[in-house]
Tab-separated table of C-alpha atoms and ligand atoms in Angstrom:
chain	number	residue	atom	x	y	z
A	1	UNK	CA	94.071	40.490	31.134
A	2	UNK	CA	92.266	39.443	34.464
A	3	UNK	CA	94.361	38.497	37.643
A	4	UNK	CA	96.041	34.819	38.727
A	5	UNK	CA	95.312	34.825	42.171
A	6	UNK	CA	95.868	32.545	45.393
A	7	UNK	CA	94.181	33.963	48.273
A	8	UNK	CA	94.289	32.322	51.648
A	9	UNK	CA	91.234	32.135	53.937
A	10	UNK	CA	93.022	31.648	57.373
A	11	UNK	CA	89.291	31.564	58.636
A	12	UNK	CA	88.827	31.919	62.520
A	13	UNK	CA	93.245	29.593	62.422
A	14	UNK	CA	96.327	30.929	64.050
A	15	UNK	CA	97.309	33.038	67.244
A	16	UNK	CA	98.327	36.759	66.468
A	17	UNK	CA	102.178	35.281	66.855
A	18	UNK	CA	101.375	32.808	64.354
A	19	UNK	CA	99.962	34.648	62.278
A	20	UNK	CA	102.815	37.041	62.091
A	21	UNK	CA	104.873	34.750	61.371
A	22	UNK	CA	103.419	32.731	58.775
A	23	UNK	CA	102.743	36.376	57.013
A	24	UNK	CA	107.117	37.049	57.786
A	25	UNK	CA	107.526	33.388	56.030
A	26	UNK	CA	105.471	34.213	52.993
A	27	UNK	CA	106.996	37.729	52.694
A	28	UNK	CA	110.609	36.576	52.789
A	29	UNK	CA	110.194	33.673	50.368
A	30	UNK	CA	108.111	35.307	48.066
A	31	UNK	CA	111.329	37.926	47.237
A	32	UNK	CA	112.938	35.798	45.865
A	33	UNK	CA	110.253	34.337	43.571
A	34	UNK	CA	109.308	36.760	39.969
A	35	UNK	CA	105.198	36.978	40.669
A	36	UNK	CA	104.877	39.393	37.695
A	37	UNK	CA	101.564	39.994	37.612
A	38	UNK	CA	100.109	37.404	40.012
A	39	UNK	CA	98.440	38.123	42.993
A	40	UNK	CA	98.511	36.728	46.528
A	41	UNK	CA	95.766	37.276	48.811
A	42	UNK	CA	95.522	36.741	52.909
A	43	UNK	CA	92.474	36.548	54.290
A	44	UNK	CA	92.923	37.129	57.968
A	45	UNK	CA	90.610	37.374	61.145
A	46	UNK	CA	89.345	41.098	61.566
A	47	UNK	CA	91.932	41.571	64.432
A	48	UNK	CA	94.957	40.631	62.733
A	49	UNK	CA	94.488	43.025	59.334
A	50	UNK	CA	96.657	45.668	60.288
A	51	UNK	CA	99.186	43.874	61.374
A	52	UNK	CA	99.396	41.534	58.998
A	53	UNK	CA	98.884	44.558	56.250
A	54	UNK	CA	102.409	45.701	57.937
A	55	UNK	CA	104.144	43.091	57.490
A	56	UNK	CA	103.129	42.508	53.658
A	57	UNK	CA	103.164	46.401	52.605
A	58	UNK	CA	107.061	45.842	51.197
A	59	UNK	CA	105.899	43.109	48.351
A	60	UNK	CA	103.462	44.753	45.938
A	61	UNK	CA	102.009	42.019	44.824
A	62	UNK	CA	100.597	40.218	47.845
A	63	UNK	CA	97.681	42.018	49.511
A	64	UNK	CA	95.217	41.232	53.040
A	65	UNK	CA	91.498	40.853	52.535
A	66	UNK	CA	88.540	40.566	55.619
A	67	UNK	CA	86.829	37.630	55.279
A	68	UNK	CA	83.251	39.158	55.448
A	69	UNK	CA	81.943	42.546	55.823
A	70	UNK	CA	77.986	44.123	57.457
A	71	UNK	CA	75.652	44.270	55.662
A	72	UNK	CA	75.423	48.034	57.687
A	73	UNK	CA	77.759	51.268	57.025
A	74	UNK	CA	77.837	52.030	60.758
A	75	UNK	CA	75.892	51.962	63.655
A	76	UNK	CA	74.535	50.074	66.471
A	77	UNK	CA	75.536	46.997	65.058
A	78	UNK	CA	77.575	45.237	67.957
A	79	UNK	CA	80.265	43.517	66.763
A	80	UNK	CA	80.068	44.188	63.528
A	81	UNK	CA	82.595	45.624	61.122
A	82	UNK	CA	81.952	47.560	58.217
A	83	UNK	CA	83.166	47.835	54.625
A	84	UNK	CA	83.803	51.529	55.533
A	85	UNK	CA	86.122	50.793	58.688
A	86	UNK	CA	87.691	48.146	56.276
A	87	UNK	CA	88.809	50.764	53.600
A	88	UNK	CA	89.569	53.798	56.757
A	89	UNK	CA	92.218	50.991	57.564
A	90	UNK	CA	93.934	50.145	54.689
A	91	UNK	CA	92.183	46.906	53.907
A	92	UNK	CA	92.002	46.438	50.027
A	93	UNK	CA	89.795	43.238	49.942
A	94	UNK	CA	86.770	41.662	50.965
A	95	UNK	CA	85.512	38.052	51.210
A	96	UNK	CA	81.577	37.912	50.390
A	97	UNK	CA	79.459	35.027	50.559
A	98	UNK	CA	81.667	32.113	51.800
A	99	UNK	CA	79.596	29.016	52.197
A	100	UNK	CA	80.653	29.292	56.327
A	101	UNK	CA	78.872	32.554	56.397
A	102	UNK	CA	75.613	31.793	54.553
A	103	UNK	CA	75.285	28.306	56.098
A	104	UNK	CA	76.230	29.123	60.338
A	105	UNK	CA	75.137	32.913	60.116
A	106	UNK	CA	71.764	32.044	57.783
A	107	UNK	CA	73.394	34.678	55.105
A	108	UNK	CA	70.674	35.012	52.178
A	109	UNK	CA	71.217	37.073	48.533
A	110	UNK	CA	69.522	40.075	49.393
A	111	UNK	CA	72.357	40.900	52.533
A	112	UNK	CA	74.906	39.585	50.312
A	113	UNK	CA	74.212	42.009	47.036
A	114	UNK	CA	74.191	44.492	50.067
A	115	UNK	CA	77.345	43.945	51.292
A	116	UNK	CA	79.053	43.814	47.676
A	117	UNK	CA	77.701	47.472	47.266
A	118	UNK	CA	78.830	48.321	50.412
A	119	UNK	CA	82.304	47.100	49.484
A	120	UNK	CA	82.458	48.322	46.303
A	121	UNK	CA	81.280	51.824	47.260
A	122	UNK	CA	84.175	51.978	49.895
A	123	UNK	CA	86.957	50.835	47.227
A	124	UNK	CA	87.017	47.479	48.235
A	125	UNK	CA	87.786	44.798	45.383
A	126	UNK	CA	85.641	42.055	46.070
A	127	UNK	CA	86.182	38.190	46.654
A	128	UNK	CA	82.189	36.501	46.128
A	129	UNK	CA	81.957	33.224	46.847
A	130	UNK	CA	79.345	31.026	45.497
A	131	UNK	CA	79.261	26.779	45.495
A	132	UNK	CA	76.410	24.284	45.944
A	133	UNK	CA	75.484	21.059	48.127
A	134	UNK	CA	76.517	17.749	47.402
A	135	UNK	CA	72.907	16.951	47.070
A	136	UNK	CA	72.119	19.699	44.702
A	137	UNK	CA	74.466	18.257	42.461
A	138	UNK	CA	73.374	14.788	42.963
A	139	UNK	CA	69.954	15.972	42.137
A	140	UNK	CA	71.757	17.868	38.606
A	141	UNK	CA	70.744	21.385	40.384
A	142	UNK	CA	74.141	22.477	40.628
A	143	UNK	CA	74.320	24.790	37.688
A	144	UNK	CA	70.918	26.133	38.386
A	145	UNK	CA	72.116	26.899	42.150
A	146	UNK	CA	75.282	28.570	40.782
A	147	UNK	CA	73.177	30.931	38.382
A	148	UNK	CA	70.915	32.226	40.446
A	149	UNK	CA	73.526	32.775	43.479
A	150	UNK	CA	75.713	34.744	41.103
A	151	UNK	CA	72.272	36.413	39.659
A	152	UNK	CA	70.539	37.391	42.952
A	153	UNK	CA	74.085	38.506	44.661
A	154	UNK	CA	76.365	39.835	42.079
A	155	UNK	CA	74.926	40.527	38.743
A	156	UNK	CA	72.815	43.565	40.010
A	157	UNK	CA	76.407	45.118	39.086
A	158	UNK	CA	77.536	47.199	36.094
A	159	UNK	CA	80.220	46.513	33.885
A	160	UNK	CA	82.574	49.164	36.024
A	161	UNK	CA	81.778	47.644	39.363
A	162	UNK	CA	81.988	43.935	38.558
A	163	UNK	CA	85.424	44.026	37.284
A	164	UNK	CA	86.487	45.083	40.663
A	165	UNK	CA	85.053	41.448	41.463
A	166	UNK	CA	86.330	38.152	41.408
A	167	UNK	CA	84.500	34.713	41.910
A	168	UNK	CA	85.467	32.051	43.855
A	169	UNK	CA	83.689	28.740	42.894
A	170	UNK	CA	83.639	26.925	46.165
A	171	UNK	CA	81.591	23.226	45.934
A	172	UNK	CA	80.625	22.922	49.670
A	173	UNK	CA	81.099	19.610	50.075
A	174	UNK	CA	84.890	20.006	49.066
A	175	UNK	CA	85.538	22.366	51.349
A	176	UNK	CA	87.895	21.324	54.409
A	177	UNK	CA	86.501	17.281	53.457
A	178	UNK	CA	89.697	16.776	51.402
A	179	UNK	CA	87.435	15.903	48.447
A	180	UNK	CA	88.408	17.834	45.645
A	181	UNK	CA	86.884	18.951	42.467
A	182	UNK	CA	88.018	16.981	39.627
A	183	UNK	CA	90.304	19.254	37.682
A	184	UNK	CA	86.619	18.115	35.096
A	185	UNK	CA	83.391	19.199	37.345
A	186	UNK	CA	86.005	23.068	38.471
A	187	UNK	CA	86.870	23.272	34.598
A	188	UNK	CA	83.016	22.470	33.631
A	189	UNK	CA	81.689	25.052	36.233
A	190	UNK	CA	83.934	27.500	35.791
A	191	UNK	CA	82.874	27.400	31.511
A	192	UNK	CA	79.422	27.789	32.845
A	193	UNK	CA	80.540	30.676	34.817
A	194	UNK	CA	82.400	32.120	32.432
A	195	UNK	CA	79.366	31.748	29.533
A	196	UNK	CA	77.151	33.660	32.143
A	197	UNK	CA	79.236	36.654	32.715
A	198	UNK	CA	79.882	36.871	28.904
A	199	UNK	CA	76.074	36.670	28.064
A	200	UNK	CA	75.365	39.500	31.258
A	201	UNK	CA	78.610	41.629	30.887
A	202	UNK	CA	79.949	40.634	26.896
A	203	UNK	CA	82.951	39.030	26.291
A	204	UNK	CA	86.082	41.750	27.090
A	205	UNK	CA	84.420	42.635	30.150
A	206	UNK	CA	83.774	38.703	31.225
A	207	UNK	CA	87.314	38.000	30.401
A	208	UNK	CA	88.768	40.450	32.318
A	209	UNK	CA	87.126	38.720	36.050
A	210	UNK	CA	89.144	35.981	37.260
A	211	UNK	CA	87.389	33.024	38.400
A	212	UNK	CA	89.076	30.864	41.263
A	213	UNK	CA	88.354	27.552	42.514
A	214	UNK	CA	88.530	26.921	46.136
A	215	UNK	CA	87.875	23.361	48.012
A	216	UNK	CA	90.772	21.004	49.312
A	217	UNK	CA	93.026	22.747	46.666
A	218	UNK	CA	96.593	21.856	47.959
A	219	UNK	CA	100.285	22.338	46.960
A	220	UNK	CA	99.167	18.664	45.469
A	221	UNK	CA	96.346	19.135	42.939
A	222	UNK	CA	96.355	22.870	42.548
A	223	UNK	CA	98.698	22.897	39.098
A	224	UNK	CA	96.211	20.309	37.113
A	225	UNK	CA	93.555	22.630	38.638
A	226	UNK	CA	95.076	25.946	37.623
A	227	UNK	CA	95.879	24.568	34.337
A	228	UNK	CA	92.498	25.234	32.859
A	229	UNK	CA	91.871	28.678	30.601
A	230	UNK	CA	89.167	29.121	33.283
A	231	UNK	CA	90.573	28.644	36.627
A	232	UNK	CA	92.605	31.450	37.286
A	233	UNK	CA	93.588	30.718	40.610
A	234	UNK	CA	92.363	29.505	44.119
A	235	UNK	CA	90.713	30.256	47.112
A	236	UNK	CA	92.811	27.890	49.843
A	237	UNK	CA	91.577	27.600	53.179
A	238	UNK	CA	93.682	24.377	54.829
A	239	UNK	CA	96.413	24.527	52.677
A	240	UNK	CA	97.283	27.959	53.204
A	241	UNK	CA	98.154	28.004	56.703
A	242	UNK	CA	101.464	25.969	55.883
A	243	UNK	CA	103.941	27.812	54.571
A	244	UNK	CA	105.214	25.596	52.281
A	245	UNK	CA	102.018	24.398	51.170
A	246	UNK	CA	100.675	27.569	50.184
A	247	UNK	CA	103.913	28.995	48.589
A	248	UNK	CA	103.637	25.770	46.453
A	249	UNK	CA	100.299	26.866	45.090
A	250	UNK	CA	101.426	30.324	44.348
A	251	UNK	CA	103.998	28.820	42.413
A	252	UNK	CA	101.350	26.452	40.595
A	253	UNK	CA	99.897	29.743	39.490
B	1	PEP	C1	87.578	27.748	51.925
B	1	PEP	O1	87.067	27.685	53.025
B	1	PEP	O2	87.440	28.773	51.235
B	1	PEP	C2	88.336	26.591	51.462
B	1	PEP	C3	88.543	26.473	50.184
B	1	PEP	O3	88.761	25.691	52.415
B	1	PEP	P1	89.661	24.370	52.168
B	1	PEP	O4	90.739	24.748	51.206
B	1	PEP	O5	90.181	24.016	53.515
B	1	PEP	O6	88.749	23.353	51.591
């Protein structure tokens, strides 16, 4: 049975005081709401992991992720943080591939399938983004764009290492525009998806990765999203530094 997850992506948002406290909000509410099984992810600047992995550690089911990780174990790498430091402090997560880090910091496949080793190797469970251009899908090169992101970045894995993966399908031009996927184009990607880690992986292993959408998802839209067999969840960037907003989509789950 693979994972319903909502992870947040608090990208470079919040002070350390805010950040505290939204984490205290979510903690507090979420007791007295049954999760069973479903997962909530916070995806917090580098600085505020430990902290916020504090404040989380008494609900089992919620868990803080980095956003990125090197593509380097150590070294002289300045300012740089690597999957290895990640898992030395706790961390149980890792964003890879967000659209933000392969458009402003030129990210290409070959760093990416990198850094999934690197996370994987140090016991991290792995977010990987992938998502396409408005224009590639104007052009109809959206599915081809998908396929060979998750090919070049993520299907050099095995059967044991990719189900400590998920994928978040991420359309760039929905993300922070407030132009959503229709609950049609996330349900039609995320089939494609889906048929292309059956066809690499077979179908117990592809059933078992959970697939998430992610692109001005809100407390709003996210239950027609999460509806479909093959959106198991979200990736929420906006919407998940209110409160209320994000505890709605948790509940949409
Ligand atoms: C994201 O950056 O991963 C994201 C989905 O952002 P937003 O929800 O703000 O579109």
């Amino acid at each position: 049975m693979r994972n319903r997850i909502a992870a947040a992506n608090w990208k470079m948002n919040l002070t350390l005081d805010q950040a505290c406290a939204l984490a205290g909000t979510l903690v507090e509410t979420l007791k007295s709401i049954d999760l069973g099984g479903k997962q909530v992810i916070l995806a917090t600047p580098y600085l505020y992991l430990s902290t916020v992995a504090d404040i989380i550690k008494s609900n089992k089911n919620i868990f803080v992720a980095a956003q990125d990780c090197s593509e380097h174990l150590s070294g002289a790498y300045t300012g740089e943080v690597s999957a290895t430091m990640l898992y030395s402090a706790g961390i149980t997560h890792v964003i890879i591939g967000h659209s933000e880090r392969r458009t402003y910091h030129q990210e290409k496949d070959e760093a990416l399938k990198t850094k999934v080793e690197n996370a994987l190797t140090n016991n991290l469970k792995v977010i990987f983004c992938c998502g396409e251009q408005l224009s590639h899908r104007e052009q109809m090169k959206h599915f081809n764009l998908i396929e060979g992101q998750l090919w070049h970045g993520l299907f050099h894995l095995d059967e044991t290492q990719i189900i400590n993966c998920a994928i978040a399908y991420e359309p760039v031009w929905a993300i922070g525009t407030g132009v959503t996927a229709s609950p049609a184009q996330a349900a039609e990607m995320h089939s494609f998806i889906r048929k292309l880690l059956i066809e690499k992986y077979g179908e117990s292993t592809a059933n078992e990765i959970s697939i998430l959408y992610g692109g001005s998802c809100n407390e709003k839209n996210a239950a027609e999203l999460f509806s479909n067999t093959d959106i198991d969840g979200g990736l929420i960037g906006g919407a998940s530094l209110k409160a209320d907003s994000f505890i709605k989509i948790i509940q949409s789950l």
